[in-house]
PDB file of C-alpha atoms in Angstrom:
ATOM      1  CA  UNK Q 808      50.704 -14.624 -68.358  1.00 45.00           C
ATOM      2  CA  UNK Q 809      52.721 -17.779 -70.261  1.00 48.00           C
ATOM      3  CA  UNK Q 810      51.421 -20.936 -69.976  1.00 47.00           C
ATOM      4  CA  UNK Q 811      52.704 -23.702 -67.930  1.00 48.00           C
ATOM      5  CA  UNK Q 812      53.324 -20.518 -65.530  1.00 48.00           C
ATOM      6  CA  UNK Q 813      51.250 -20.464 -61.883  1.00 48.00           C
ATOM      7  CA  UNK Q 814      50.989 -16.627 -60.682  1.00 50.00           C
ATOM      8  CA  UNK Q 815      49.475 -16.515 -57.369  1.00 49.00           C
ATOM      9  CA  UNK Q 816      46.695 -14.455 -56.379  1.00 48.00           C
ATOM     10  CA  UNK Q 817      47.199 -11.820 -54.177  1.00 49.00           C
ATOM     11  CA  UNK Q 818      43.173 -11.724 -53.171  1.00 51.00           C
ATOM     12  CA  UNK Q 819      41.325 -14.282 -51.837  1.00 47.00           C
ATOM     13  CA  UNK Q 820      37.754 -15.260 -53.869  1.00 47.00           C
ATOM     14  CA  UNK Q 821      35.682 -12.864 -52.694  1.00 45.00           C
ATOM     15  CA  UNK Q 822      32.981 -15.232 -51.661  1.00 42.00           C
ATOM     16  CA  UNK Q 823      35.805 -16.319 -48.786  1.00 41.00           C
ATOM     17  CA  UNK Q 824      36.122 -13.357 -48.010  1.00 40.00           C
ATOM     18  CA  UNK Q 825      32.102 -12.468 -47.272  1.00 42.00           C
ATOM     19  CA  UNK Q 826      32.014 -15.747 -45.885  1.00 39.00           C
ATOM     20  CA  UNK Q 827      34.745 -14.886 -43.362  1.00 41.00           C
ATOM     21  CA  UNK Q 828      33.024 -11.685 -42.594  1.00 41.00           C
ATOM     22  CA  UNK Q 829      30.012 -12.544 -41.426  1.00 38.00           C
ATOM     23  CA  UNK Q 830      30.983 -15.875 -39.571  1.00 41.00           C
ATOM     24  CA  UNK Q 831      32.779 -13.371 -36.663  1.00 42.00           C
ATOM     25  CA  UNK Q 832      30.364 -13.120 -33.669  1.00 41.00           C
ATOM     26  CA  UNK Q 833      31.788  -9.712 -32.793  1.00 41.00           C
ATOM     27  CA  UNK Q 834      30.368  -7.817 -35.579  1.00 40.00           C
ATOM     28  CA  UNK Q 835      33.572  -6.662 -36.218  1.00 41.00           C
ATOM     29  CA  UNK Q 836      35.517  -6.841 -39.931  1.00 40.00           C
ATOM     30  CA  UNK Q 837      39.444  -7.533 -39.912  1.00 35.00           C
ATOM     31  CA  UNK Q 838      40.168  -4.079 -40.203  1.00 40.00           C
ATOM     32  CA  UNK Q 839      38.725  -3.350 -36.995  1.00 42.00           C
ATOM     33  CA  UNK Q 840      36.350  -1.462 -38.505  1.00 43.00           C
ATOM     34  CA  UNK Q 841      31.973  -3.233 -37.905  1.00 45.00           C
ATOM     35  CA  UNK Q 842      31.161  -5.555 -41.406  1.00 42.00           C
ATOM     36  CA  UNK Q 843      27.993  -4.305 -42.771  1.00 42.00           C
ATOM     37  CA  UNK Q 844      25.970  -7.633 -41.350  1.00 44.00           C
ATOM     38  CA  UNK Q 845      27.928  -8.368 -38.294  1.00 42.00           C
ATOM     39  CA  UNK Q 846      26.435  -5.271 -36.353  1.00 42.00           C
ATOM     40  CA  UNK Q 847      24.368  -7.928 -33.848  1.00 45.00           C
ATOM     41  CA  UNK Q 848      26.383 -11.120 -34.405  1.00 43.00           C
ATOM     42  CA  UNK Q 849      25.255 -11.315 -38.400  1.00 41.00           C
ATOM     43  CA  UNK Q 850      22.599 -13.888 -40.077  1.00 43.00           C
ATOM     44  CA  UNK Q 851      24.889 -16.382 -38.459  1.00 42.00           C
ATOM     45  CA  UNK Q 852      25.930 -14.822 -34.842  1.00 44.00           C
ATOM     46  CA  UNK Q 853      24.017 -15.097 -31.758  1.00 45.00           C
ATOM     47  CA  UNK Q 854      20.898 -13.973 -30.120  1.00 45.00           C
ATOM     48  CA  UNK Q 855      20.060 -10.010 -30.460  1.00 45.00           C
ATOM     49  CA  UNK Q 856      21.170  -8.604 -27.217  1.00 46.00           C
ATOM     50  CA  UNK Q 857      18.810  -5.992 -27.368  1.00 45.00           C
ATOM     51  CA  UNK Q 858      15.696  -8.570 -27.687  1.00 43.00           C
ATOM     52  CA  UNK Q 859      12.651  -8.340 -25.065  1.00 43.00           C
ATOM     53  CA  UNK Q 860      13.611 -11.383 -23.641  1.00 44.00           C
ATOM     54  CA  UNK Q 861      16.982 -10.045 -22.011  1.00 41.00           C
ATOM     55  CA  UNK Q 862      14.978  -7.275 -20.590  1.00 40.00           C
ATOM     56  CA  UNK Q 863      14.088  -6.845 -17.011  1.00 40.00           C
ATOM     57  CA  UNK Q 864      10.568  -5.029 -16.368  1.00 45.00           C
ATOM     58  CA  UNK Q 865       8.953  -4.821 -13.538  1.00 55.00           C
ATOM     59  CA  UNK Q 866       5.389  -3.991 -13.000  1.00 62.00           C
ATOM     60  CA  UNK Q 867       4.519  -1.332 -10.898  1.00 65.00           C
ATOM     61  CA  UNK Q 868       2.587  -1.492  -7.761  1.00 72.00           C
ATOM     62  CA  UNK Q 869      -0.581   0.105  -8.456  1.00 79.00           C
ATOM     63  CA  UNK Q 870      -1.825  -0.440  -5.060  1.00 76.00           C
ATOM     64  CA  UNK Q 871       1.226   1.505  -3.355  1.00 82.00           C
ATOM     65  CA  UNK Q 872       0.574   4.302  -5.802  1.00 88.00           C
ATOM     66  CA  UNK Q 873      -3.496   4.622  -4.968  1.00 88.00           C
ATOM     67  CA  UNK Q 874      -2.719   4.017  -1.248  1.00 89.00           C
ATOM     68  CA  UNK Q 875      -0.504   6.968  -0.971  1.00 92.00           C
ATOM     69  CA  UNK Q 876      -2.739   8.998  -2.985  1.00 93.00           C
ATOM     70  CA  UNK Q 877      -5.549   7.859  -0.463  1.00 92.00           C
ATOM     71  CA  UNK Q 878      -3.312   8.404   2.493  1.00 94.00           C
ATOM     72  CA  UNK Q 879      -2.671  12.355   1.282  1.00 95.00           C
ATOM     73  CA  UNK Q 880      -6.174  12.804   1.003  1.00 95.00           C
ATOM     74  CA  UNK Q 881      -7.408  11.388   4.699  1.00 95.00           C
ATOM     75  CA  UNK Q 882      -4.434  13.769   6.035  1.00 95.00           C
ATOM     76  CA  UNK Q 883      -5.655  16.779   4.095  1.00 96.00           C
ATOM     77  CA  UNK Q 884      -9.158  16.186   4.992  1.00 95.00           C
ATOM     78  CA  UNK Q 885      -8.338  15.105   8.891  1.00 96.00           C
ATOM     79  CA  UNK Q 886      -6.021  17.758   9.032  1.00 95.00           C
ATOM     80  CA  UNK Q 887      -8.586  19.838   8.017  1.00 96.00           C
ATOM     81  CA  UNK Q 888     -11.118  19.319  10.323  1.00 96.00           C
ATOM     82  CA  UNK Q 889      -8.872  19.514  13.594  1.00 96.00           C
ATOM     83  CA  UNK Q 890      -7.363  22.930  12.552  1.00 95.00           C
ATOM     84  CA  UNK Q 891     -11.028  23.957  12.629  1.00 95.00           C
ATOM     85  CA  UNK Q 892     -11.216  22.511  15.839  1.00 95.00           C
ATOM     86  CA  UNK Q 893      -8.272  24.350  17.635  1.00 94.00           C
ATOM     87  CA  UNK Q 894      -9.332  27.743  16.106  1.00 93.00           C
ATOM     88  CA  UNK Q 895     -12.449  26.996  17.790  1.00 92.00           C
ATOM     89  CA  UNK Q 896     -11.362  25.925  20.983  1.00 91.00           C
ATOM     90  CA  UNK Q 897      -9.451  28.884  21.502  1.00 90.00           C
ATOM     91  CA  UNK Q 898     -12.283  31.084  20.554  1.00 87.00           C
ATOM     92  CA  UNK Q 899     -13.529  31.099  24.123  1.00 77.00           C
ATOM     93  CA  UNK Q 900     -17.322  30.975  23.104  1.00 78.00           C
ATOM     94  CA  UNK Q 901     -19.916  30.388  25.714  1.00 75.00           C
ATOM     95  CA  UNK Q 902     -21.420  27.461  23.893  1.00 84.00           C
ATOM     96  CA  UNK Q 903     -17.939  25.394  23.671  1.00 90.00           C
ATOM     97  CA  UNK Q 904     -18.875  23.457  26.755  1.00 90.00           C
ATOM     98  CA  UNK Q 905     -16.429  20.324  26.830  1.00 91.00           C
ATOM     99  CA  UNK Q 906     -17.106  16.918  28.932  1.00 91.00           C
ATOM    100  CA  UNK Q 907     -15.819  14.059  29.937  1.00 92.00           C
ATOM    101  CA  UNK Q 908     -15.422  11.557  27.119  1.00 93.00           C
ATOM    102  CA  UNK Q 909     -16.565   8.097  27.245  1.00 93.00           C
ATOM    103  CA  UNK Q 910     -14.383   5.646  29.165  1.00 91.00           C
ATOM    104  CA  UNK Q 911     -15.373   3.288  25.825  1.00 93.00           C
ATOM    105  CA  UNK Q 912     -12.853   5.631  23.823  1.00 95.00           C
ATOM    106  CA  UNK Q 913     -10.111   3.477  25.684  1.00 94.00           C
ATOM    107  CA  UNK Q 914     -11.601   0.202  24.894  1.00 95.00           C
ATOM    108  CA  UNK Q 915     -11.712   1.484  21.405  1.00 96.00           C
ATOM    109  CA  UNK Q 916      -8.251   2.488  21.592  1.00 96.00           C
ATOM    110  CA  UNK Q 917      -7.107  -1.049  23.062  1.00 97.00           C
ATOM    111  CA  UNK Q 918      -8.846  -2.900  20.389  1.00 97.00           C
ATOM    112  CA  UNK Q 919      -7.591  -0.605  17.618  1.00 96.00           C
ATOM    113  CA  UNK Q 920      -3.912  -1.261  18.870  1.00 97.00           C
ATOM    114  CA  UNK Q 921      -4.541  -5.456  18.489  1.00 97.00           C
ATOM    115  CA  UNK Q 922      -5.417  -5.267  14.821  1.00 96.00           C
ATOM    116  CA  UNK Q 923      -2.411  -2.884  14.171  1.00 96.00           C
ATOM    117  CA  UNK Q 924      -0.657  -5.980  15.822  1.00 97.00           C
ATOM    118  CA  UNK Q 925      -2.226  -8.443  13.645  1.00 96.00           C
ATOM    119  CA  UNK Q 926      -2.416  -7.137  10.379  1.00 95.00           C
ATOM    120  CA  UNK Q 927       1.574  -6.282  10.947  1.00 95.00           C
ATOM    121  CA  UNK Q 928       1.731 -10.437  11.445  1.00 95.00           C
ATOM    122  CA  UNK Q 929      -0.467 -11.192   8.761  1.00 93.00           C
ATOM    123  CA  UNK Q 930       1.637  -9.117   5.938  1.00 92.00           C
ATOM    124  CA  UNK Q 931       4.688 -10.922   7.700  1.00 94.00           C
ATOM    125  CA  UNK Q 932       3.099 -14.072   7.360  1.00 92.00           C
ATOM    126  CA  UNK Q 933       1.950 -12.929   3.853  1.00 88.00           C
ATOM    127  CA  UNK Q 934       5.640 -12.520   2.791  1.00 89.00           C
ATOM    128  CA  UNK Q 935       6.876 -15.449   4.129  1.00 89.00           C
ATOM    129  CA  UNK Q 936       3.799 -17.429   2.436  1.00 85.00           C
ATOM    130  CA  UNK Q 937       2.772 -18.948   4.973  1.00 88.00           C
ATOM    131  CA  UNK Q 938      -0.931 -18.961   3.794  1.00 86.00           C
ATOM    132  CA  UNK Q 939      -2.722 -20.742   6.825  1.00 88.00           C
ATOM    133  CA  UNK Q 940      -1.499 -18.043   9.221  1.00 91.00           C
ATOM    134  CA  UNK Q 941      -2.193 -15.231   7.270  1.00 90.00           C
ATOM    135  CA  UNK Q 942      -5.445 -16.148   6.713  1.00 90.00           C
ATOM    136  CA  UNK Q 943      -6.344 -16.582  10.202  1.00 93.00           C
ATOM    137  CA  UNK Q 944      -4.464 -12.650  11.107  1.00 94.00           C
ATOM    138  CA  UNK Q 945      -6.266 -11.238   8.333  1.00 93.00           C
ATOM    139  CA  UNK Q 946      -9.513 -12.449   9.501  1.00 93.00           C
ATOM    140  CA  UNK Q 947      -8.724 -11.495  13.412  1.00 95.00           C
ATOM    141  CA  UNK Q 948      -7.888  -7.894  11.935  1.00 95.00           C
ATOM    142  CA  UNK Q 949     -11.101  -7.883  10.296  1.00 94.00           C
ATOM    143  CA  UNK Q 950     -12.978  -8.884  13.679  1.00 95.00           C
ATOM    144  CA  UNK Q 951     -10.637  -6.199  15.527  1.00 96.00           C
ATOM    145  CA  UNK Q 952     -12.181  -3.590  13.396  1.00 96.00           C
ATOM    146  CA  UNK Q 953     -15.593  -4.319  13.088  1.00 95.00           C
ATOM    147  CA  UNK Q 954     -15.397  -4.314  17.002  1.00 96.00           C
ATOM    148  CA  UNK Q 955     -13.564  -0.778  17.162  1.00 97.00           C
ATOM    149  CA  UNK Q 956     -16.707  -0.108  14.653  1.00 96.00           C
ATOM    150  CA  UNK Q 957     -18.805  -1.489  17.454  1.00 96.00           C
ATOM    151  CA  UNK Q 958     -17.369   0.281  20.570  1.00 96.00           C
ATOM    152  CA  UNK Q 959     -17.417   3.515  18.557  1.00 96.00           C
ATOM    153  CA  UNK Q 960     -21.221   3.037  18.151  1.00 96.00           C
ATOM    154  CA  UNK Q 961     -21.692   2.571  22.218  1.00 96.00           C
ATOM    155  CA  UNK Q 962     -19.535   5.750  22.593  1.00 95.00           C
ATOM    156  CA  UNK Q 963     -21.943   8.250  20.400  1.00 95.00           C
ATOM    157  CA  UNK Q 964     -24.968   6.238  22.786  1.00 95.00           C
ATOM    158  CA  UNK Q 965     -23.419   6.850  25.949  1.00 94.00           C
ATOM    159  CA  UNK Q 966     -23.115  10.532  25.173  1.00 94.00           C
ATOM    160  CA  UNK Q 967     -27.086  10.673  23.881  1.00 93.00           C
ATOM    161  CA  UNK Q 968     -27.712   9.277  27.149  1.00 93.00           C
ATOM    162  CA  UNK Q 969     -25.884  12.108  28.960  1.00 91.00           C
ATOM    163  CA  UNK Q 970     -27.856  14.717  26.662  1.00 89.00           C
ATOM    164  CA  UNK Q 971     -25.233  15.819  24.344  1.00 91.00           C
ATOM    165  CA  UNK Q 972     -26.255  16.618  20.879  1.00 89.00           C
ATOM    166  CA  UNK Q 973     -24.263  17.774  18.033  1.00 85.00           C
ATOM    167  CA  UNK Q 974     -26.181  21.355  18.027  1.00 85.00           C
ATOM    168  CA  UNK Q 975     -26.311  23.431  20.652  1.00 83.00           C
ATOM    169  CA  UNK Q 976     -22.436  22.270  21.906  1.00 90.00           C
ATOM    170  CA  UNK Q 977     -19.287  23.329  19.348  1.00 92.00           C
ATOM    171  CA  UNK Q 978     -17.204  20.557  21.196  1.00 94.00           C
ATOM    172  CA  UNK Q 979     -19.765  17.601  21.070  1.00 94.00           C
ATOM    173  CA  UNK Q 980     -20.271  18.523  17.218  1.00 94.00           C
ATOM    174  CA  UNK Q 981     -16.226  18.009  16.786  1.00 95.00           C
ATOM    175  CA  UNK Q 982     -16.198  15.165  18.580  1.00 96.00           C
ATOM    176  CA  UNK Q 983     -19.299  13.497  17.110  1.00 96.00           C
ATOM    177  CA  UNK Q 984     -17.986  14.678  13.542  1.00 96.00           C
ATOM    178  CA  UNK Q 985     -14.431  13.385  14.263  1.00 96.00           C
ATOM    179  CA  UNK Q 986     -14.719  10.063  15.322  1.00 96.00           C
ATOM    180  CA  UNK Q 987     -17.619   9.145  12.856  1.00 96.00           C
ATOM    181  CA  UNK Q 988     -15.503  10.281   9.918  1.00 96.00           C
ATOM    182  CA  UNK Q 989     -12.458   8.409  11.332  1.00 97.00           C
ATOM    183  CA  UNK Q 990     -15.032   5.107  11.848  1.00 96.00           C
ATOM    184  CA  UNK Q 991     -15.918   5.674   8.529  1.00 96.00           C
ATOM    185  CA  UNK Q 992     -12.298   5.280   7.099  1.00 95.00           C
ATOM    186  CA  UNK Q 993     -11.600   2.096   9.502  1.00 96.00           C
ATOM    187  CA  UNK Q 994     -14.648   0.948   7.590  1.00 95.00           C
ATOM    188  CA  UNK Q 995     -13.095   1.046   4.427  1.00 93.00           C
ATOM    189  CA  UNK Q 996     -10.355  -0.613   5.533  1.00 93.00           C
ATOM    190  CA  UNK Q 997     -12.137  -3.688   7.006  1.00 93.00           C
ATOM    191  CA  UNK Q 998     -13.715  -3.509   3.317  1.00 92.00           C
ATOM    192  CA  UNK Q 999     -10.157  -3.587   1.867  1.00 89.00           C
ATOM    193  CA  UNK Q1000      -9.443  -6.247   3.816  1.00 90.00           C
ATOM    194  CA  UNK Q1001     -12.068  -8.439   3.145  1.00 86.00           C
ATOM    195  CA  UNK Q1002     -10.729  -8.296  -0.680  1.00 83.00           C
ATOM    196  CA  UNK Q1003      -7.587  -9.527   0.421  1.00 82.00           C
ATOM    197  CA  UNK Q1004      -8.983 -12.466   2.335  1.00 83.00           C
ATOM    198  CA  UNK Q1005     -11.360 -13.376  -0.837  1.00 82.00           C
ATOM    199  CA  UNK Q1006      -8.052 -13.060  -3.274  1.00 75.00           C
ATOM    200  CA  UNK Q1007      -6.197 -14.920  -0.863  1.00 71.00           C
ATOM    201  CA  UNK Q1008      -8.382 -17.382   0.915  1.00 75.00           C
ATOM    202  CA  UNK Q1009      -6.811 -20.465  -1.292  1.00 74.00           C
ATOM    203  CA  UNK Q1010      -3.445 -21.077  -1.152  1.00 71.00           C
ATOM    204  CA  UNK Q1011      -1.306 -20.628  -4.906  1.00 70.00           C
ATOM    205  CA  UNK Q1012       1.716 -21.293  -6.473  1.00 71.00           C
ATOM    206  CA  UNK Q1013       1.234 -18.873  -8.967  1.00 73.00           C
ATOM    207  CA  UNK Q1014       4.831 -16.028  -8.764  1.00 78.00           C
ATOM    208  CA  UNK Q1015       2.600 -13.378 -10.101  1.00 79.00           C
ATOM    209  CA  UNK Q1016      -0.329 -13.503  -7.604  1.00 75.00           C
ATOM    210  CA  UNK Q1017       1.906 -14.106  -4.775  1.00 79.00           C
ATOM    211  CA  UNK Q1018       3.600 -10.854  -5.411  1.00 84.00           C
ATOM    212  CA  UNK Q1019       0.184  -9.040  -5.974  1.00 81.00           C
ATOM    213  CA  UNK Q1020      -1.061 -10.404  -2.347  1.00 82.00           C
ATOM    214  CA  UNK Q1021       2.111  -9.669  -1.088  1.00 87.00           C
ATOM    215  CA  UNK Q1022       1.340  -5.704  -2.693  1.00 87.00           C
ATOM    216  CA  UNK Q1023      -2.546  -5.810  -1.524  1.00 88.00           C
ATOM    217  CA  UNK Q1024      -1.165  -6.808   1.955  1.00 89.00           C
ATOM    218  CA  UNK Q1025       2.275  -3.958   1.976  1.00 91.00           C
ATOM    219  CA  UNK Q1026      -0.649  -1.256   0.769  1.00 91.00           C
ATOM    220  CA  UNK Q1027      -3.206  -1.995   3.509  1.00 92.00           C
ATOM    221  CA  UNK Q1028      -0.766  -2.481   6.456  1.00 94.00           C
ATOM    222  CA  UNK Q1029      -0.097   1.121   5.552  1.00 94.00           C
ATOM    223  CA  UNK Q1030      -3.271   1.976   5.521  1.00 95.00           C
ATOM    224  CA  UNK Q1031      -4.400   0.223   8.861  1.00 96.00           C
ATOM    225  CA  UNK Q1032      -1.267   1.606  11.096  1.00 96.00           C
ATOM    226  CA  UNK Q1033      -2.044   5.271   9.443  1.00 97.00           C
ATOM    227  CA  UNK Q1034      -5.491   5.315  10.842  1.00 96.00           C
ATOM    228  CA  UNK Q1035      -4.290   3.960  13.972  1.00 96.00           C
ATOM    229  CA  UNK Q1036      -1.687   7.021  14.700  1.00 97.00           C
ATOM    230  CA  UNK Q1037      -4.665   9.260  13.066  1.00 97.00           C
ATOM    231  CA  UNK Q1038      -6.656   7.700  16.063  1.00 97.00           C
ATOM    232  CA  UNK Q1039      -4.274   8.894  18.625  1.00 96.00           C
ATOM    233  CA  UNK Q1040      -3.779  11.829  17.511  1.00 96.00           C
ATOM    234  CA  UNK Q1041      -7.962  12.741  17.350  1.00 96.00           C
ATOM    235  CA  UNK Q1042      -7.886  11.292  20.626  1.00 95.00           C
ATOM    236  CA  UNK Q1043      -5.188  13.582  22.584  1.00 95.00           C
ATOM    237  CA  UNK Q1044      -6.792  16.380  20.800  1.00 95.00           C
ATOM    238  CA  UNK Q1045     -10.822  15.842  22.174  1.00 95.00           C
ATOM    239  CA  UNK Q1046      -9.170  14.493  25.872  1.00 92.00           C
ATOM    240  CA  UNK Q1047      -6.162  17.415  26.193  1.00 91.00           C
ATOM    241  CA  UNK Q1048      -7.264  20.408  24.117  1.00 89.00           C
ATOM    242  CA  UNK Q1049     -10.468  21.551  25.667  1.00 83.00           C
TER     243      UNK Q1049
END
């Protein structure tokens, strides 16, 4: 090189050139090829894509889950009990004497069908958030059942007053066993739904808890309409298949 002489440089400084690497925010070099701290946008780039706070999680229902799981094991059980009750039935044993059954079993029937009425409102009302309304379904439901409870009760009295014991008659121990099993289960659910009054008896403005009522109230409507088709069905069964 002579002085007085400018040759030109054919590279840039390579400080330009890093500096030009990583201020892309495609990650990408200008070969085409990804720069070696441009992967996620570089020191410089944006916000890591892949962070927690672009990801969507939902929390699972835990109440759908159990009540499923419950609702499996009722059927089993129920299921159960009345194939027991046909193979008996059809046995043709002298001591299978069948009656009439109490005209209460209707009443209980009637009543049973209002609170599958009102809890269907009240998990409506639930959804919508329209806490006033709920709250006054969800305790009519409650009253519903303890009064099925109730008329269930007179039932089992009526037939002690007619002289039908569980021994000694095959088809007054099925129907004694039957409906006090299935008066135990509406039991539970009145118990359920006393929770969900207590969780929801305030109103809230909170996203999360409103969901979780919302859950509490899907999971026991499914609960409370599956013991009242389980009702008709232990019903055709003790008034048709004698």
């Amino acid at each position: 090189m002579d002085l007085g002489t400018i040759e030109p440089l054919t590279n840039p400084p390579s400080g330009r050139k890093k500096l030009r690497r990583v201020s892309g925010g495609s990650g990408r070099g200008f070969g085409g090829g990804n720069g070696g701290n441009g992967g996620n946008g570089g020191d410089l780039g944006g916000p890591d894509q892949h962070g927690p706070e672009n990801e969507s999680y939902e929390k699972p229902d835990k109440s759908r889950v159990v009540t499923w799981f419950v609702l499996l094991v009722v059927l089993m059980t129920f299921g159960g009990m009345m194939g027991a009750y046909v193979v008996v039935a059809t046995n043709g044993a002298a001591e299978w004497q069948p009656f009439h059954l109490p005209r209460q079993l209707w009443v209980s029937t009637i009543v049973l069908a209002l609170s599958s009425v009102t809890i269907q409102l009240a998990k409506n009302a639930i959804d919508r958030e329209e806490h006033k309304k709920a709250k006054n379904l969800l305790i009519a439901t409650t009253v519903l059942g303890a009064v099925f409870i109730s008329s269930q009760m007179i039932a089992w009295l009526e037939l002690v007053s007619r002289g039908f014991y569980m021994h000694g008659n095959p088809f007054a121990g099925f129907f004694y066993i039957l409906t006090a099993a299935h008066a135990v289960h509406v039991l539970g659910g009145v118990i359920a739904l006393g929770a969900i009054q207590i969780r929801a008896w305030h109103p809230s403005m909170d996203d999360i808890e409103l969901e979780h009522r919302k859950n509490l109230a899907r999971s026991v409507s499914y609960y409370w309409h599956f013991l009242g088709l389980l009702w008709l069905a232990l019903l055709g069964l003790l008034a048709f298949w004698k």
